[in-house]
Coordinates of N, CA, C and O in Angstrom, one line a residue:
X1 N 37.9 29.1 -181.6 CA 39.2 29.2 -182.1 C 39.5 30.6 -182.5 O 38.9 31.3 -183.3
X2 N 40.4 30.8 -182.0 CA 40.8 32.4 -182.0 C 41.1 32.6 -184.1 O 41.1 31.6 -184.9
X3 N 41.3 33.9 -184.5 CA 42.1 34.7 -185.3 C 43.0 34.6 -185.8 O 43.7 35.6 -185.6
X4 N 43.8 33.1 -187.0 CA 45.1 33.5 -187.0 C 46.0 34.7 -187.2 O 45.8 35.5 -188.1
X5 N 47.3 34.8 -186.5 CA 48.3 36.2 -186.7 C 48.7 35.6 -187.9 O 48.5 36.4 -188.8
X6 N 49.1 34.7 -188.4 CA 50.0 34.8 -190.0 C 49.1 33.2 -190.4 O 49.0 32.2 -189.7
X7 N 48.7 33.4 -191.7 CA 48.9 32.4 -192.4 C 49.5 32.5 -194.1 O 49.5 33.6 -194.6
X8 N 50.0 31.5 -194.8 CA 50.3 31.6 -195.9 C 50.2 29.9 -196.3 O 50.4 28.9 -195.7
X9 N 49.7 30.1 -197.6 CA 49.2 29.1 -198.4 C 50.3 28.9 -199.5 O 51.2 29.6 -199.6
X10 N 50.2 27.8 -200.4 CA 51.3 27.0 -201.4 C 52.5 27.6 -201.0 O 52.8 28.7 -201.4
X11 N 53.0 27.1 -200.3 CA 54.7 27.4 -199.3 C 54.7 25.5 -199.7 O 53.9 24.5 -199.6
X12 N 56.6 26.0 -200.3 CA 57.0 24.8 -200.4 C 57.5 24.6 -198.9 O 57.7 25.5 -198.1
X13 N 57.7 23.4 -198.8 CA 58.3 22.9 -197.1 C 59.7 22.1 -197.7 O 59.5 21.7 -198.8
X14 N 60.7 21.8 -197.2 CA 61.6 20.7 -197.0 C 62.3 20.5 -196.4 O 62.8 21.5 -196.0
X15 N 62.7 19.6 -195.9 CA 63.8 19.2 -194.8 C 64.9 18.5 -195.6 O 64.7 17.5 -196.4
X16 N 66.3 19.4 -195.2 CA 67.4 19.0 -195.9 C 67.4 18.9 -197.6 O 67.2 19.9 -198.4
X17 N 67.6 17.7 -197.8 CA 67.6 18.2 -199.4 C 66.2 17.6 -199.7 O 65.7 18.1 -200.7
X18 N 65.7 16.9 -199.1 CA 64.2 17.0 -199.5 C 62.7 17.3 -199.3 O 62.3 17.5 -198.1
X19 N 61.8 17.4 -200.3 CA 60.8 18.4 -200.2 C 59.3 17.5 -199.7 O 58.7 16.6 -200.3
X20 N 59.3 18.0 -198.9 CA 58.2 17.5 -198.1 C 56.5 17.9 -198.4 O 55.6 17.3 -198.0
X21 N 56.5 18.8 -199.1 CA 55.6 19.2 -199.7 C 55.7 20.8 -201.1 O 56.6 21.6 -201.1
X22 N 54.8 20.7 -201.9 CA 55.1 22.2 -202.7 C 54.2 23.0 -202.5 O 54.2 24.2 -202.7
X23 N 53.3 22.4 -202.1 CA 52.1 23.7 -201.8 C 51.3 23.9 -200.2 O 50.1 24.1 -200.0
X24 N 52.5 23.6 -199.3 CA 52.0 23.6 -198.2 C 51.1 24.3 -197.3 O 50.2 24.8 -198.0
X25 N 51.0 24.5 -195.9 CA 50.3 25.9 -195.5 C 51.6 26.3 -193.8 O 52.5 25.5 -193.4
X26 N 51.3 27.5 -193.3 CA 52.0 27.9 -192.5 C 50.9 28.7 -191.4 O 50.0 29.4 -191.9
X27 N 50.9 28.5 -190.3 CA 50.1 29.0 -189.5 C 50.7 29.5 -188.0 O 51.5 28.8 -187.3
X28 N 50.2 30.6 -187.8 CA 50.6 30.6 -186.2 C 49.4 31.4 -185.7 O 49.0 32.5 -186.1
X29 N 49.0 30.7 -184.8 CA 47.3 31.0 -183.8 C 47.8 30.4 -182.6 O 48.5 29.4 -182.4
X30 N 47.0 31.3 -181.7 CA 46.9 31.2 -180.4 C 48.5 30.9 -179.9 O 48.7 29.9 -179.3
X31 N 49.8 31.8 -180.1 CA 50.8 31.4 -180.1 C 51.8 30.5 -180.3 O 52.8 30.2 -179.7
X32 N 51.0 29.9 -181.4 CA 51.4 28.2 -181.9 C 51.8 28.1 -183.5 O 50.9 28.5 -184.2
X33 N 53.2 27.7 -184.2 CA 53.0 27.8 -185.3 C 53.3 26.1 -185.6 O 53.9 25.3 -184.9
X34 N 52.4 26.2 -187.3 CA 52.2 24.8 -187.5 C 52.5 25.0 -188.7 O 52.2 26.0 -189.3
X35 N 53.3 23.9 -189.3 CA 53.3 23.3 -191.2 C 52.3 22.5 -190.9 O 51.9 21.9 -190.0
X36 N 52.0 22.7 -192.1 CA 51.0 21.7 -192.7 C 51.0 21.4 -194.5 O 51.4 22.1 -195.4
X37 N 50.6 20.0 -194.4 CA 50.4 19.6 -195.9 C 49.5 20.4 -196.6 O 48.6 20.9 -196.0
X38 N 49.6 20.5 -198.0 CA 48.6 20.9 -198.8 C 47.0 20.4 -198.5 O 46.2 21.2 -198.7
X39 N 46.6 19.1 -197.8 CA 45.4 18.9 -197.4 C 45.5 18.8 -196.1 O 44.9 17.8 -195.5
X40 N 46.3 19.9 -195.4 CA 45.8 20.0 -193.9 C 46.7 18.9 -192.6 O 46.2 18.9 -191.5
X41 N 47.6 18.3 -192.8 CA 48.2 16.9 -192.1 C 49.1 17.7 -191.8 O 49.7 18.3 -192.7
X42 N 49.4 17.8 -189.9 CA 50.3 18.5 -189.3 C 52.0 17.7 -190.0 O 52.3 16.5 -190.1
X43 N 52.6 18.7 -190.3 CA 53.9 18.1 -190.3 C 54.8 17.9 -189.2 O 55.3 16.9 -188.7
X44 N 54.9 19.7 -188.8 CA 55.5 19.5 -187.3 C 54.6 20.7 -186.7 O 53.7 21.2 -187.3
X45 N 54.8 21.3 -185.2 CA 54.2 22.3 -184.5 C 55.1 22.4 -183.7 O 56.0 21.5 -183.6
X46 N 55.1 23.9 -182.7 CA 55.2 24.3 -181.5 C 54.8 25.3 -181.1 O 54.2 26.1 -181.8
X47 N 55.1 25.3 -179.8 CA 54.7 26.9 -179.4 C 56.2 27.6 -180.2 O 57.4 27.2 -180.3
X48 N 55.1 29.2 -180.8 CA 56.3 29.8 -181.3 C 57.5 30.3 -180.5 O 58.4 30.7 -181.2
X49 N 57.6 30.3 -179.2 CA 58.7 30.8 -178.2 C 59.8 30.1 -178.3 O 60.9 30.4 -177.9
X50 N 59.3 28.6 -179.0 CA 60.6 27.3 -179.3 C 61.0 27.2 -180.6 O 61.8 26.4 -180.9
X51 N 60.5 28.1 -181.6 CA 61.3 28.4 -183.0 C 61.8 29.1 -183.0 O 61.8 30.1 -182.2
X52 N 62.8 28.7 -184.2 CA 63.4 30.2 -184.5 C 63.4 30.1 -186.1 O 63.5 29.1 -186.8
X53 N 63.4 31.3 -186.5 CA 63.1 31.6 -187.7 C 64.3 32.6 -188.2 O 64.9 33.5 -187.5
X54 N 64.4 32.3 -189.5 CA 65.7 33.7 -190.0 C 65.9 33.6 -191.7 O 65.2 32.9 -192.3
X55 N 66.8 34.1 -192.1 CA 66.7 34.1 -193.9 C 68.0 33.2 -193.9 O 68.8 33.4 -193.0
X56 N 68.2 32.2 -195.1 CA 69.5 31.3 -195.0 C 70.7 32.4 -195.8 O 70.4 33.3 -196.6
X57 N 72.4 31.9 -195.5 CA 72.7 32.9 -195.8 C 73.1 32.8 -197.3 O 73.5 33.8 -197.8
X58 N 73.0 32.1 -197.7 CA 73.1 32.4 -199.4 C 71.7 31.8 -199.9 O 71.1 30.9 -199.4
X59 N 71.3 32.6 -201.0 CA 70.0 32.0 -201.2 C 68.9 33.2 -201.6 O 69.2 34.3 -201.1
X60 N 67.6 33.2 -202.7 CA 66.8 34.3 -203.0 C 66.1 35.0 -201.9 O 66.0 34.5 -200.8
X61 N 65.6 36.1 -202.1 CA 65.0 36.4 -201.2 C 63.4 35.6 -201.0 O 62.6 36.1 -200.3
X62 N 63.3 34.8 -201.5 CA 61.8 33.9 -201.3 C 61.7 33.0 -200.4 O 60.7 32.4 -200.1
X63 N 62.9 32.8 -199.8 CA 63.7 31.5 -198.8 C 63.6 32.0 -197.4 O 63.7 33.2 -197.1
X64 N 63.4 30.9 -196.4 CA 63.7 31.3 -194.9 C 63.6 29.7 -194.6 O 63.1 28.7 -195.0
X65 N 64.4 30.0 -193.5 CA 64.5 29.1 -192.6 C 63.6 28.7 -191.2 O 63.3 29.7 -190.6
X66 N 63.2 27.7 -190.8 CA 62.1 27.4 -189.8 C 62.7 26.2 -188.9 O 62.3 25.1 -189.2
X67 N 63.7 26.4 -187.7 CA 63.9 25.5 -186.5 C 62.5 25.1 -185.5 O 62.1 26.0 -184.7
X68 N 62.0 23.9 -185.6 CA 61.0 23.6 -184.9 C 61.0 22.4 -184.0 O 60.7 21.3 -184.6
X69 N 61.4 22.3 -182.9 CA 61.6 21.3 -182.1 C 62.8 20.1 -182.7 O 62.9 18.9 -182.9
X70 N 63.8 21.4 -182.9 CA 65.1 21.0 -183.1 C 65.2 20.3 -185.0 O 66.3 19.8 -185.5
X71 N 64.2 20.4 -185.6 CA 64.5 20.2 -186.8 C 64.4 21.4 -187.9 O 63.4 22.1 -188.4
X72 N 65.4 21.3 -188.2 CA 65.2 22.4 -189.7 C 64.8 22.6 -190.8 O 65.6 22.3 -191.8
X73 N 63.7 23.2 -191.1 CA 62.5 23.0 -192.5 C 63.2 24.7 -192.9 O 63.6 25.7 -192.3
X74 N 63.2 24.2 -194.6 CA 63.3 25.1 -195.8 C 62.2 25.7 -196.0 O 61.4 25.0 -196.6
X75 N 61.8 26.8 -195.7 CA 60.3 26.9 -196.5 C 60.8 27.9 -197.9 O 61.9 28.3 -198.0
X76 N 59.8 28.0 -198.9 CA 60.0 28.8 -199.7 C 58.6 29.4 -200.1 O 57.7 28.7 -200.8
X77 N 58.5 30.9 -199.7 CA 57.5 32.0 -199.7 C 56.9 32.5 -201.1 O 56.4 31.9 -202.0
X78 N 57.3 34.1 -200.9 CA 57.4 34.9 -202.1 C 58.5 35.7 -201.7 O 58.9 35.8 -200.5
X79 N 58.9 36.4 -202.9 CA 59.8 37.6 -202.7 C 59.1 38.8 -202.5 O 59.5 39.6 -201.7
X80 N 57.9 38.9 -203.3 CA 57.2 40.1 -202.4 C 55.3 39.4 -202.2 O 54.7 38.5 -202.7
X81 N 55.2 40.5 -201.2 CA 53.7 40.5 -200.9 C 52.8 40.4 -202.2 O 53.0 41.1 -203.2
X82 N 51.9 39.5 -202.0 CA 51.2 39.4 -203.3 C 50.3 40.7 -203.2 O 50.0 41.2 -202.1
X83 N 49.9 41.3 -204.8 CA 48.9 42.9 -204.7 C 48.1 42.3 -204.3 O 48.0 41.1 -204.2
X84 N 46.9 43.8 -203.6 CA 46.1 43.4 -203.0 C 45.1 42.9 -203.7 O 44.8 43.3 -204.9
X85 N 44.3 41.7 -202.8 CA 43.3 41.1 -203.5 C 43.4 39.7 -204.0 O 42.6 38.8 -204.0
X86 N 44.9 39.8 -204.7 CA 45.5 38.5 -205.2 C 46.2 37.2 -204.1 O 46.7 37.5 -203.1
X87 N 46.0 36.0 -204.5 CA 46.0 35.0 -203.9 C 47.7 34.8 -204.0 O 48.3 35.3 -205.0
X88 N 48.3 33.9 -202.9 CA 49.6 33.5 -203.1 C 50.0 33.5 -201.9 O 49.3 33.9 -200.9
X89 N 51.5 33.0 -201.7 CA 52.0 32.8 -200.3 C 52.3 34.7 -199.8 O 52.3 35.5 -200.8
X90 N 52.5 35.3 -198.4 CA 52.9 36.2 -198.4 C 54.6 36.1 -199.0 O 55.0 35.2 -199.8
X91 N 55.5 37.2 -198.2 CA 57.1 37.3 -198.6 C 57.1 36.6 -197.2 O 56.3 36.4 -196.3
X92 N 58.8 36.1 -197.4 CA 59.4 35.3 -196.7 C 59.8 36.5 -195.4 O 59.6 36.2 -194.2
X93 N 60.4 37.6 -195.7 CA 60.4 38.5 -194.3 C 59.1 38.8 -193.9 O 59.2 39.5 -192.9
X94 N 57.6 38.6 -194.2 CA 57.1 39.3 -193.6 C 56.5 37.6 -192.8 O 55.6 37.8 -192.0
X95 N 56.8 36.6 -193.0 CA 56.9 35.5 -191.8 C 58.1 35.4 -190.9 O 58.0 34.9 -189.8
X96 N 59.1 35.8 -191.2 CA 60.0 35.8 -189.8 C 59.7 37.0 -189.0 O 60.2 36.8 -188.0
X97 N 59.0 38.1 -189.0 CA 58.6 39.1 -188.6 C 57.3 38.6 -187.8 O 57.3 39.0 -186.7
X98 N 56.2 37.8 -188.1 CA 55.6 37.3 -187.8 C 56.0 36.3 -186.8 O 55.3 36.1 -185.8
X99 N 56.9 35.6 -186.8 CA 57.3 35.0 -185.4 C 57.8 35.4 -184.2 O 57.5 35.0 -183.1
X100 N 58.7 36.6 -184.9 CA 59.6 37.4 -184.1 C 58.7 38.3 -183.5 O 59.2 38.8 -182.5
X101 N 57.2 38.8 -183.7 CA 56.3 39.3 -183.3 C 55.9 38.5 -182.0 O 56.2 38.9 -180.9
X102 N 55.2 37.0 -182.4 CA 54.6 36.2 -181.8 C 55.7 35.7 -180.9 O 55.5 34.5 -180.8
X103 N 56.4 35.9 -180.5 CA 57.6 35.5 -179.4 C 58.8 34.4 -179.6 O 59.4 33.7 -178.8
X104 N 59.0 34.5 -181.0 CA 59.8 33.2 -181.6 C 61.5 34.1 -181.8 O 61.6 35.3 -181.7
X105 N 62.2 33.5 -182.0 CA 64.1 33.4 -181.8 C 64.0 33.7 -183.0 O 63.0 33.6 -183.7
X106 N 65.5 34.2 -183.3 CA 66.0 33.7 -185.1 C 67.2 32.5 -184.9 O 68.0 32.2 -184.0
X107 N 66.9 32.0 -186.3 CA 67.8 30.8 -186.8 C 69.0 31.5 -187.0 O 70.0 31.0 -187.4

């Protein structure tokens, strides 16, 4: 199993007004990004070239948006990169950059 390009750990997830998880995970390896539950249970997946990712337009900067085989998940990050060393989700731009890297659209 290859090297993930992005992960981030306790990311809240939800769809619509409700929250699917608060301490979820986010992954994208081998050109594939996945939610997952706090103990690992795929939520949704795809290849990243079929998301799209972007910041919503009103809203903190901790917030982004996640279209994944036509459904739209809330995630909620950090506003900044955790210091180095320290544990925590990354920032919410440096996961849509991470898609948009990995060959994914914006929302």
């Amino acid at each position: 199993m290859a090297e993930p390009e992005f992960t981030a750990t306790g990311v809240r997830i939800g769809k619509g007004l409700r929250s699917l998880t608060r301490a979820g995970q986010i992954r994208i390896t081998d050109g594939r990004l996945e939610l997952l539950t706090s103990y690992g249970s795929e939520i949704d997946s795809a290849p990243v070239q079929a998301v799209r990712a972007g910041k919503p337009w009103l809203g903190d900067e901790d917030r982004a948006l996640a279209e994944v085989n036509g459904t739209r998940y809330h995630l909620t990050l950090a506003e900044d990169d955790p210091a180095p060393g320290k544990g925590g989700p990354p920032s919410a731009r440096r996961f849509i950059e991470a898609v948009r890297r990995a060959g994914g659209g914006r929302a």
